[in-house]
Short mmCIF file of C-alpha atoms in Angstrom, two decimals:
data_model
loop_
_atom_site.label_atom_id
_atom_site.label_comp_id
_atom_site.label_asym_id
_atom_site.label_seq_id
_atom_site.Cartn_x
_atom_site.Cartn_y
_atom_site.Cartn_z
CA MET A 1 -115.53 32.92 56.08
CA LEU A 2 -112.76 33.37 53.55
CA ALA A 3 -110.26 31.07 52.27
CA LEU A 4 -106.60 31.37 51.16
CA VAL A 5 -105.32 28.63 48.62
CA ASP A 6 -101.51 28.74 48.42
CA CYS A 7 -99.21 26.52 45.52
CA ASN A 8 -97.14 24.71 47.06
CA SER A 9 -93.31 25.50 46.18
CA CYS A 10 -95.19 26.95 43.26
CA TYR A 11 -92.05 27.31 41.14
CA ALA A 12 -90.83 23.78 41.21
CA SER A 13 -94.49 22.48 41.22
CA CYS A 14 -94.39 24.23 38.09
CA GLU A 15 -92.07 22.14 36.10
CA GLN A 16 -93.44 19.15 37.32
CA VAL A 17 -96.51 19.88 35.79
CA PHE A 18 -94.75 18.50 32.51
CA ARG A 19 -92.14 16.37 34.03
CA PRO A 20 -94.26 13.90 35.65
CA ASP A 21 -91.10 11.90 36.28
CA LEU A 22 -89.77 14.62 38.92
CA ARG A 23 -92.95 13.97 40.78
CA GLY A 24 -91.78 12.87 44.54
CA LYS A 25 -88.44 13.90 43.12
CA PRO A 26 -85.92 16.86 44.79
CA VAL A 27 -86.38 19.91 42.32
CA VAL A 28 -85.12 23.33 42.84
CA VAL A 29 -85.80 26.37 40.74
CA LEU A 30 -82.63 29.19 40.01
CA SER A 31 -82.81 32.84 40.15
CA ASN A 32 -82.06 35.23 37.45
CA ASN A 33 -78.47 34.01 35.87
CA ASP A 34 -78.63 30.91 37.95
CA GLY A 35 -77.71 32.88 40.98
CA PHE A 36 -79.19 31.38 44.18
CA VAL A 37 -81.90 28.88 45.12
CA VAL A 38 -85.42 30.47 44.86
CA ALA A 39 -87.54 27.84 44.93
CA ARG A 40 -87.17 24.05 46.29
CA SER A 41 -89.77 21.14 46.12
CA LYS A 42 -90.73 19.39 49.46
CA GLU A 43 -87.94 16.90 49.01
CA ALA A 44 -85.26 19.04 47.99
CA LYS A 45 -85.91 21.31 51.33
CA ALA A 46 -85.63 17.80 53.13
CA LEU A 47 -82.27 17.25 52.00
CA GLY A 48 -81.09 20.70 53.53
CA ILE A 49 -81.23 22.67 50.52
CA GLY A 50 -81.70 26.38 52.05
CA ASP A 51 -84.31 29.15 50.40
CA LEU A 52 -81.86 31.91 48.95
CA GLN A 53 -78.51 29.68 48.52
CA ALA A 54 -75.79 30.43 45.98
CA PHE A 55 -76.12 27.88 43.32
CA PHE A 56 -72.09 27.41 43.02
CA LYS A 57 -72.03 26.81 47.05
CA VAL A 58 -74.30 23.90 47.43
CA GLU A 59 -74.13 22.80 43.41
CA HIS A 60 -71.98 19.55 44.37
CA LEU A 61 -74.31 18.92 46.81
CA LEU A 62 -77.63 19.05 43.97
CA ARG A 63 -75.20 16.92 41.85
CA GLN A 64 -74.92 14.26 44.72
CA HIS A 65 -78.38 13.36 45.17
CA GLY A 66 -79.47 13.94 41.83
CA VAL A 67 -81.57 17.08 42.58
CA ALA A 68 -83.46 18.36 38.94
CA ILE A 69 -82.20 22.07 38.83
CA PHE A 70 -84.26 24.34 36.67
CA SER A 71 -83.40 28.21 35.65
CA SER A 72 -86.50 30.61 35.82
CA ASN A 73 -88.97 30.09 33.29
CA TYR A 74 -91.41 32.91 34.22
CA PRO A 75 -93.54 32.78 30.94
CA LEU A 76 -94.19 29.04 32.23
CA TYR A 77 -94.92 29.82 35.51
CA GLY A 78 -97.56 33.10 35.09
CA ASP A 79 -99.26 30.77 32.72
CA ILE A 80 -100.09 27.99 35.31
CA SER A 81 -100.67 30.54 37.67
CA ASN A 82 -103.48 32.14 35.28
CA ARG A 83 -104.86 28.75 34.95
CA VAL A 84 -104.74 27.99 38.58
CA MET A 85 -106.62 31.54 39.59
CA MET A 86 -109.00 31.04 36.51
CA THR A 87 -110.00 27.65 38.22
CA LEU A 88 -110.38 28.97 41.46
CA ARG A 89 -112.96 31.52 40.34
CA HIS A 90 -115.20 28.94 40.31
CA PHE A 91 -115.55 28.22 43.81
CA ALA A 92 -116.53 31.58 45.27
CA PRO A 93 -118.35 34.71 44.43
CA GLN A 94 -115.01 37.14 45.47
CA VAL A 95 -111.92 36.49 44.85
CA GLU A 96 -108.73 38.62 44.99
CA VAL A 97 -105.34 37.49 43.30
CA TYR A 98 -102.36 38.04 46.27
CA SER A 99 -99.79 36.96 44.20
CA ILE A 100 -98.52 34.52 41.49
CA ASP A 101 -98.94 31.76 43.83
CA GLU A 102 -101.81 33.25 46.06
CA MET A 103 -105.35 33.62 46.14
CA PHE A 104 -107.83 34.60 48.81
CA LEU A 105 -111.63 33.86 48.22
CA GLN A 106 -114.42 35.38 50.10
CA PHE A 107 -117.43 32.76 50.53
CA ASP A 108 -120.43 35.63 51.94
CA GLY A 109 -123.80 33.92 51.77
CA MET A 110 -122.22 30.26 51.44
CA ASN A 111 -122.75 27.65 53.98
CA GLU A 112 -120.58 24.66 53.29
CA ASP A 113 -118.52 21.54 54.92
CA TRP A 114 -115.66 23.81 55.10
CA LYS A 115 -113.30 20.65 55.59
CA ARG A 116 -114.79 18.70 52.73
CA TYR A 117 -115.44 22.20 50.03
CA GLY A 118 -110.99 22.74 50.93
CA GLN A 119 -110.42 19.16 49.68
CA THR A 120 -113.07 19.42 46.78
CA ILE A 121 -110.62 22.55 45.90
CA ARG A 122 -107.64 20.79 46.24
CA GLU A 123 -108.70 18.04 44.01
CA THR A 124 -109.79 20.05 41.61
CA LEU A 125 -106.79 22.19 41.19
CA TRP A 126 -104.60 18.79 40.90
CA ARG A 127 -107.11 17.16 38.50
CA ASP A 128 -107.18 19.97 36.04
CA VAL A 129 -103.79 21.67 36.52
CA ARG A 130 -101.47 19.33 38.39
CA MET A 131 -101.01 21.94 41.07
CA PRO A 132 -100.27 21.03 44.25
CA VAL A 133 -102.20 23.01 46.54
CA GLY A 134 -102.36 24.12 50.76
CA VAL A 135 -106.06 25.58 51.77
CA GLY A 136 -106.49 27.43 55.16
CA ILE A 137 -110.34 28.71 55.88
CA ALA A 138 -110.92 31.33 58.35
CA PRO A 139 -112.88 33.96 58.91
CA SER A 140 -110.17 36.84 58.77
CA LYS A 141 -107.43 37.17 56.34
CA THR A 142 -104.78 37.00 59.00
CA LEU A 143 -106.34 34.04 60.24
CA THR A 144 -106.17 32.22 56.77
CA LYS A 145 -102.35 33.18 56.57
CA LEU A 146 -101.92 31.24 60.06
CA ALA A 147 -104.67 28.11 58.63
CA ASN A 148 -102.59 27.77 55.43
CA ARG A 149 -99.03 27.68 57.22
CA ALA A 150 -100.94 24.75 59.19
CA ALA A 151 -102.34 22.88 56.43
CA LYS A 152 -98.87 22.59 54.97
CA ASN A 153 -96.36 22.02 57.82
CA ILE A 154 -99.28 19.82 60.07
CA PRO A 155 -99.47 16.31 58.36
CA GLN A 156 -103.07 15.59 59.79
CA CYS A 157 -104.54 18.53 58.00
CA ALA A 158 -104.06 16.68 54.80
CA GLY A 159 -103.51 20.16 53.02
CA VAL A 160 -106.74 21.87 54.46
CA CYS A 161 -106.84 23.81 57.84
CA VAL A 162 -110.40 25.40 59.09
CA LEU A 163 -110.11 27.61 61.90
CA ASP A 164 -114.03 28.28 62.45
CA GLU A 165 -114.09 28.17 66.16
CA PRO A 166 -111.70 30.40 68.46
CA HIS A 167 -110.48 27.36 70.23
CA LYS A 168 -109.22 25.99 67.24
CA TRP A 169 -106.88 29.29 66.08
CA GLN A 170 -106.23 29.84 69.93
CA TRP A 171 -105.01 26.37 69.86
CA LEU A 172 -102.73 27.04 66.71
CA GLN A 173 -101.69 30.52 68.20
CA GLN A 174 -99.96 29.38 71.04
CA ARG A 175 -97.62 27.59 69.07
CA THR A 176 -96.77 30.15 66.81
CA PRO A 177 -94.09 32.28 66.80
CA VAL A 178 -95.09 36.35 66.49
CA THR A 179 -92.39 36.46 63.19
CA LYS A 180 -95.23 34.05 61.47
CA ILE A 181 -97.84 36.10 61.97
CA TRP A 182 -98.52 37.86 58.27
CA GLY A 183 -97.31 41.64 58.23
CA ILE A 184 -95.18 40.92 61.56
CA ALA A 185 -91.61 41.62 60.43
CA LYS A 186 -88.51 41.19 62.76
CA ARG A 187 -88.11 44.66 63.78
CA LEU A 188 -91.33 44.88 64.65
CA ALA A 189 -91.20 41.49 66.40
CA ARG A 190 -88.25 43.42 68.22
CA ARG A 191 -90.46 46.12 69.58
CA LEU A 192 -93.26 43.39 70.16
CA ALA A 193 -90.88 41.50 72.61
CA GLU A 194 -90.20 44.31 74.24
CA CYS A 195 -93.68 44.14 75.58
CA ASP A 196 -93.53 40.21 76.02
CA ILE A 197 -95.52 39.83 73.39
CA HIS A 198 -93.84 36.45 71.38
CA THR A 199 -96.17 34.38 70.39
CA ALA A 200 -99.27 35.11 68.32
CA TYR A 201 -101.77 33.98 71.33
CA ASP A 202 -99.64 36.75 73.39
CA LEU A 203 -100.56 39.61 70.63
CA ALA A 204 -104.52 37.89 70.26
CA ARG A 205 -104.22 38.28 74.00
CA ALA A 206 -103.22 42.22 74.26
CA ASN A 207 -104.61 45.00 74.27
CA PRO A 208 -105.14 46.65 70.73
CA LYS A 209 -105.51 50.31 71.90
CA ILE A 210 -102.49 50.52 74.11
CA LEU A 211 -100.12 48.49 71.03
CA ARG A 212 -102.27 51.24 68.75
CA ARG A 213 -100.79 54.25 70.32
CA ARG A 214 -96.80 52.67 70.82
CA LEU A 215 -96.79 51.02 67.52
CA SER A 216 -99.28 51.65 64.66
CA ILE A 217 -103.08 51.66 63.38
CA ASN A 218 -102.05 48.31 61.41
CA ILE A 219 -100.84 46.36 64.67
CA GLU A 220 -104.54 47.11 66.24
CA ARG A 221 -106.29 45.43 62.75
CA THR A 222 -104.12 42.68 63.36
CA ILE A 223 -105.25 41.85 66.78
CA GLU A 224 -108.90 41.98 66.08
CA GLU A 225 -108.10 40.03 62.74
CA LEU A 226 -106.34 37.21 65.38
CA ASN A 227 -109.63 37.35 67.18
CA GLY A 228 -111.67 36.77 64.17
CA THR A 229 -112.88 40.00 63.22
CA PRO A 230 -112.10 40.72 60.06
CA CYS A 231 -110.26 44.21 59.50
CA ILE A 232 -108.30 43.90 55.94
CA PRO A 233 -111.36 44.00 53.25
CA MET A 234 -111.05 42.22 49.83
CA ASP A 235 -109.57 43.92 46.99
CA SER A 236 -110.81 42.09 43.83
CA GLN A 237 -109.30 45.12 42.05
CA PRO A 238 -105.61 45.59 43.58
CA PRO A 239 -104.33 49.45 42.92
CA ALA A 240 -102.24 50.05 39.99
CA LYS A 241 -98.05 50.07 40.38
CA ARG A 242 -97.07 53.36 41.26
CA GLN A 243 -93.67 52.32 40.24
CA ILE A 244 -92.90 50.27 37.47
CA TYR A 245 -88.73 49.01 37.18
CA CYS A 246 -86.89 46.17 35.28
CA THR A 247 -83.51 45.56 35.89
CA ARG A 248 -81.07 42.15 35.13
CA SER A 249 -78.10 41.46 35.89
CA PHE A 250 -76.47 40.70 32.71
CA GLY A 251 -74.98 37.30 31.49
CA GLU A 252 -71.69 38.45 31.71
CA LYS A 253 -69.49 41.77 32.69
CA LEU A 254 -69.46 44.30 30.18
CA GLY A 255 -67.27 46.90 29.30
CA GLU A 256 -68.27 47.83 25.96
CA LEU A 257 -71.36 50.64 25.38
CA GLU A 258 -73.06 48.98 22.74
CA PRO A 259 -74.37 45.91 24.35
CA ILE A 260 -75.27 47.75 27.32
CA LEU A 261 -77.24 50.45 25.00
CA GLN A 262 -78.92 47.03 23.70
CA ALA A 263 -79.59 45.81 27.10
CA ILE A 264 -81.40 49.33 28.61
CA THR A 265 -83.61 48.95 25.33
CA VAL A 266 -85.15 45.65 26.39
CA TYR A 267 -85.37 46.86 29.81
CA ALA A 268 -87.52 49.82 28.86
CA CYS A 269 -89.32 48.25 26.50
CA ARG A 270 -90.37 45.34 28.59
CA ALA A 271 -90.91 48.30 31.85
CA THR A 272 -93.46 49.97 29.34
CA GLU A 273 -95.18 46.94 28.08
CA LYS A 274 -96.20 46.41 31.64
CA LEU A 275 -96.84 50.00 32.07
CA ARG A 276 -99.30 49.61 29.08
CA GLN A 277 -101.20 46.49 30.43
CA GLN A 278 -102.42 48.80 33.80
CA GLN A 279 -103.49 51.25 31.32
CA SER A 280 -101.19 53.94 32.75
CA LEU A 281 -98.67 56.66 31.59
CA ALA A 282 -95.48 57.72 32.85
CA GLN A 283 -93.76 61.55 33.49
CA SER A 284 -90.07 60.62 34.49
CA MET A 285 -87.50 57.58 34.57
CA HIS A 286 -85.25 56.06 36.76
CA VAL A 287 -81.80 54.63 34.88
CA PHE A 288 -79.00 53.28 36.56
CA LEU A 289 -76.08 50.78 35.89
CA HIS A 290 -73.12 49.39 38.36
CA THR A 291 -70.32 47.00 38.38
CA SER A 292 -70.46 44.14 40.93
CA PRO A 293 -69.95 45.16 44.50
CA PHE A 294 -68.14 42.18 45.39
CA GLU A 295 -65.00 43.00 43.13
CA PRO A 296 -62.10 46.38 43.64
CA GLY A 297 -63.10 49.76 41.76
CA TYR A 298 -66.63 49.43 42.76
CA PHE A 299 -68.72 52.12 40.44
CA SER A 300 -72.39 52.88 40.28
CA ASN A 301 -74.49 55.66 38.34
CA SER A 302 -77.75 56.85 37.99
CA THR A 303 -80.22 59.46 37.63
CA VAL A 304 -83.96 60.65 37.36
CA VAL A 305 -84.95 62.21 33.99
CA GLN A 306 -88.42 64.44 32.81
CA LEU A 307 -89.64 62.88 29.88
CA PRO A 308 -90.92 65.26 27.45
CA TYR A 309 -94.56 64.53 28.35
CA ALA A 310 -96.59 61.66 29.67
CA THR A 311 -96.55 58.29 27.86
CA ASP A 312 -96.45 55.02 27.39
CA ASP A 313 -94.42 54.61 23.91
CA SER A 314 -91.71 52.28 24.08
CA ARG A 315 -90.02 54.28 21.26
CA LEU A 316 -89.42 57.46 23.35
CA ILE A 317 -89.03 55.93 26.70
CA ALA A 318 -86.40 53.50 24.93
CA HIS A 319 -84.94 56.55 23.38
CA CYS A 320 -84.40 58.21 26.54
CA ALA A 321 -83.31 55.51 28.44
CA LYS A 322 -80.31 55.08 25.86
CA GLU A 323 -79.74 58.81 25.89
CA THR A 324 -79.40 58.79 29.31
CA LEU A 325 -77.58 56.40 29.45
CA ARG A 326 -74.34 57.01 27.86
CA GLY A 327 -74.37 59.98 30.50
CA LEU A 328 -73.86 57.85 32.98
CA TYR A 329 -71.38 55.01 31.29
CA LYS A 330 -68.30 55.59 31.79
CA PRO A 331 -65.13 53.44 30.33
CA HIS A 332 -62.28 50.88 31.87
CA HIS A 333 -65.65 49.27 33.78
CA ARG A 334 -67.26 45.64 33.62
CA PHE A 335 -70.70 46.77 34.32
CA LEU A 336 -72.50 43.37 35.68
CA LYS A 337 -76.08 45.42 35.99
CA ALA A 338 -78.43 48.44 34.56
CA GLY A 339 -81.80 49.17 34.68
CA VAL A 340 -84.99 51.41 34.06
CA GLY A 341 -87.31 52.47 36.30
CA LEU A 342 -90.83 54.00 35.13
CA LEU A 343 -92.07 56.90 37.60
CA GLU A 344 -94.86 59.12 38.29
CA LEU A 345 -97.44 56.94 36.85
CA ILE A 346 -100.72 58.56 36.23
CA SER A 347 -104.09 57.10 34.71
CA LYS A 348 -104.20 57.10 31.20
CA GLU A 349 -107.94 57.40 31.19
CA HIS A 350 -107.86 60.54 33.48
CA TYR A 351 -104.82 62.07 31.68
CA GLN A 352 -105.49 65.61 30.52
CA GLN A 353 -103.05 67.86 29.06
CA GLN A 354 -101.47 70.04 30.56
CA ASP A 355 -99.61 72.49 28.23
CA PHE A 356 -100.91 73.98 24.80
CA PHE A 357 -97.05 73.63 23.28
CA HIS A 358 -97.21 70.02 23.95
CA PRO A 359 -100.15 68.01 23.00
CA GLY A 360 -98.73 64.97 24.59
CA GLN A 361 -98.95 61.38 22.70
CA SER A 362 -100.73 60.97 19.30
CA PRO A 363 -103.84 58.78 18.75
CA LYS A 364 -101.37 57.12 15.82
CA THR A 365 -99.04 56.12 18.80
CA ASP A 366 -101.75 54.57 20.78
CA GLN A 367 -102.81 52.43 17.39
CA LEU A 368 -98.61 51.89 17.09
CA MET A 369 -98.06 50.35 20.98
CA GLN A 370 -102.07 48.31 20.85
CA VAL A 371 -100.88 46.82 17.50
CA ILE A 372 -97.26 45.91 19.04
CA ASP A 373 -98.84 44.50 21.89
CA THR A 374 -101.14 42.54 20.29
CA ILE A 375 -99.24 40.62 17.94
CA ASN A 376 -96.40 39.91 20.49
CA ARG A 377 -99.52 38.65 22.66
CA ASN A 378 -101.03 36.07 20.07
CA TYR A 379 -97.44 35.13 18.31
CA GLY A 380 -94.96 35.39 21.48
CA ARG A 381 -93.18 38.26 22.81
CA GLY A 382 -90.36 39.33 21.18
CA THR A 383 -92.29 38.72 17.70
CA LEU A 384 -91.91 42.15 17.26
CA PHE A 385 -89.16 44.27 18.78
CA LEU A 386 -87.04 47.78 18.27
CA GLY A 387 -83.84 47.17 16.19
CA ALA A 388 -82.31 49.12 19.12
CA GLU A 389 -82.36 46.08 21.00
CA GLY A 390 -80.20 43.83 19.15
CA VAL A 391 -80.42 40.07 17.52
CA THR A 392 -77.73 38.02 19.02
CA LYS A 393 -77.46 39.04 22.54
CA LYS A 394 -74.71 38.22 23.87
CA TRP A 395 -75.16 40.09 27.43
CA LYS A 396 -78.35 37.87 28.40
CA MET A 397 -78.97 36.11 31.44
CA ARG A 398 -77.16 32.78 32.03
CA GLN A 399 -80.23 30.60 31.64
CA HIS A 400 -78.28 26.75 31.13
CA TYR A 401 -81.10 24.78 33.13
CA THR A 402 -84.55 26.47 31.38
CA SER A 403 -87.33 23.89 30.34
CA PRO A 404 -89.42 24.86 27.72
CA ALA A 405 -92.43 26.87 27.65
CA TYR A 406 -94.82 24.34 26.93
CA THR A 407 -97.73 26.38 26.94
CA THR A 408 -97.07 30.04 25.76
CA ARG A 409 -94.71 29.18 22.86
CA TRP A 410 -96.23 26.74 19.39
CA GLN A 411 -92.75 25.36 18.91
CA GLU A 412 -92.23 23.89 22.41
CA LEU A 413 -95.87 22.42 22.86
CA PRO A 414 -95.07 18.75 24.61
CA VAL A 415 -94.90 15.99 22.17
CA ILE A 416 -97.03 12.70 22.91
CA LYS A 417 -95.36 9.58 21.64
CA SER A 418 -97.20 6.79 21.25
#
């Protein structure tokens, strides 16, 4: 048996962890630059606040109903997510972190009362982390996704849905549109509708070999999974990313070159930090910037450049990003967004020098990057940074409603008042 444990309204729930006064009340979390609603508590959803709605369009509704508004606080969300995942590791011999708010658990060799075990998982996460979750338990990953959706939407499930027998998952499949199946997007759903397949049950009863010939092998696997045969293996070590991007909209439109250069330096360093975390080197880089597409005279420019050698050196990558941006920049425009993407990533462990005349990255650089990462990890991001990033960052994202970083900054630790 497998389980999928999914945090309920993850970002909103993270904000409520250190704000018990907000539990049971409507909460929303906004995207970068406070542009869109990206997370809603169930109470906010009940008010009719849709996902990805522009903040300025619903602000009056939020104020009217006293909804708590928060800017995205990713350090807080990442740390609480890590606490959830570390807690879940105690419940299964093999786990897979699927996303910031989801984890698969594989129960090989275990024989439990699965309904009770799922409730134990929920109660433990609430007791230790104060994170509400839904638990779906079934023989395959696709069925656990289906079960998890039922756990959250069917009150009788009380947060845990166990699909351990065919008649249980068939009952649920008959009431589930095919678009709600894991891996079935709208475009594929339209093609399935042409085959008179509209529900998960219709798909489960379809001939997998015929649909494989018409569509792909993935649809065959989905059909097998819907019938309780696991075809998607656990991935305890997710593969390294093939590309790493860091892009942001500016807090205000920028016309001058200097603040844009500061921003692109920050983005290059952030991307390179992620590159080092997965023990990779980059061989090329994509740099872009553009104005607002909703204003007259839209201007966009981008290019891909080859790096001198495979590297994870923040200094070199930031320098190349700045020089590239100088060539992309055009005066008399007000730019809204810029970004850096690291491409052609290779494993640092297996990298071999390719050219006698380019010895590649020096051991001293590796040591320096390790020192920078260690200090920033122990004392907070930004403790050490390149001077080219600037000190007063007027271009920073708008985050007017940011909560404290309760668990990642010493100066923002919660205070207990007696």
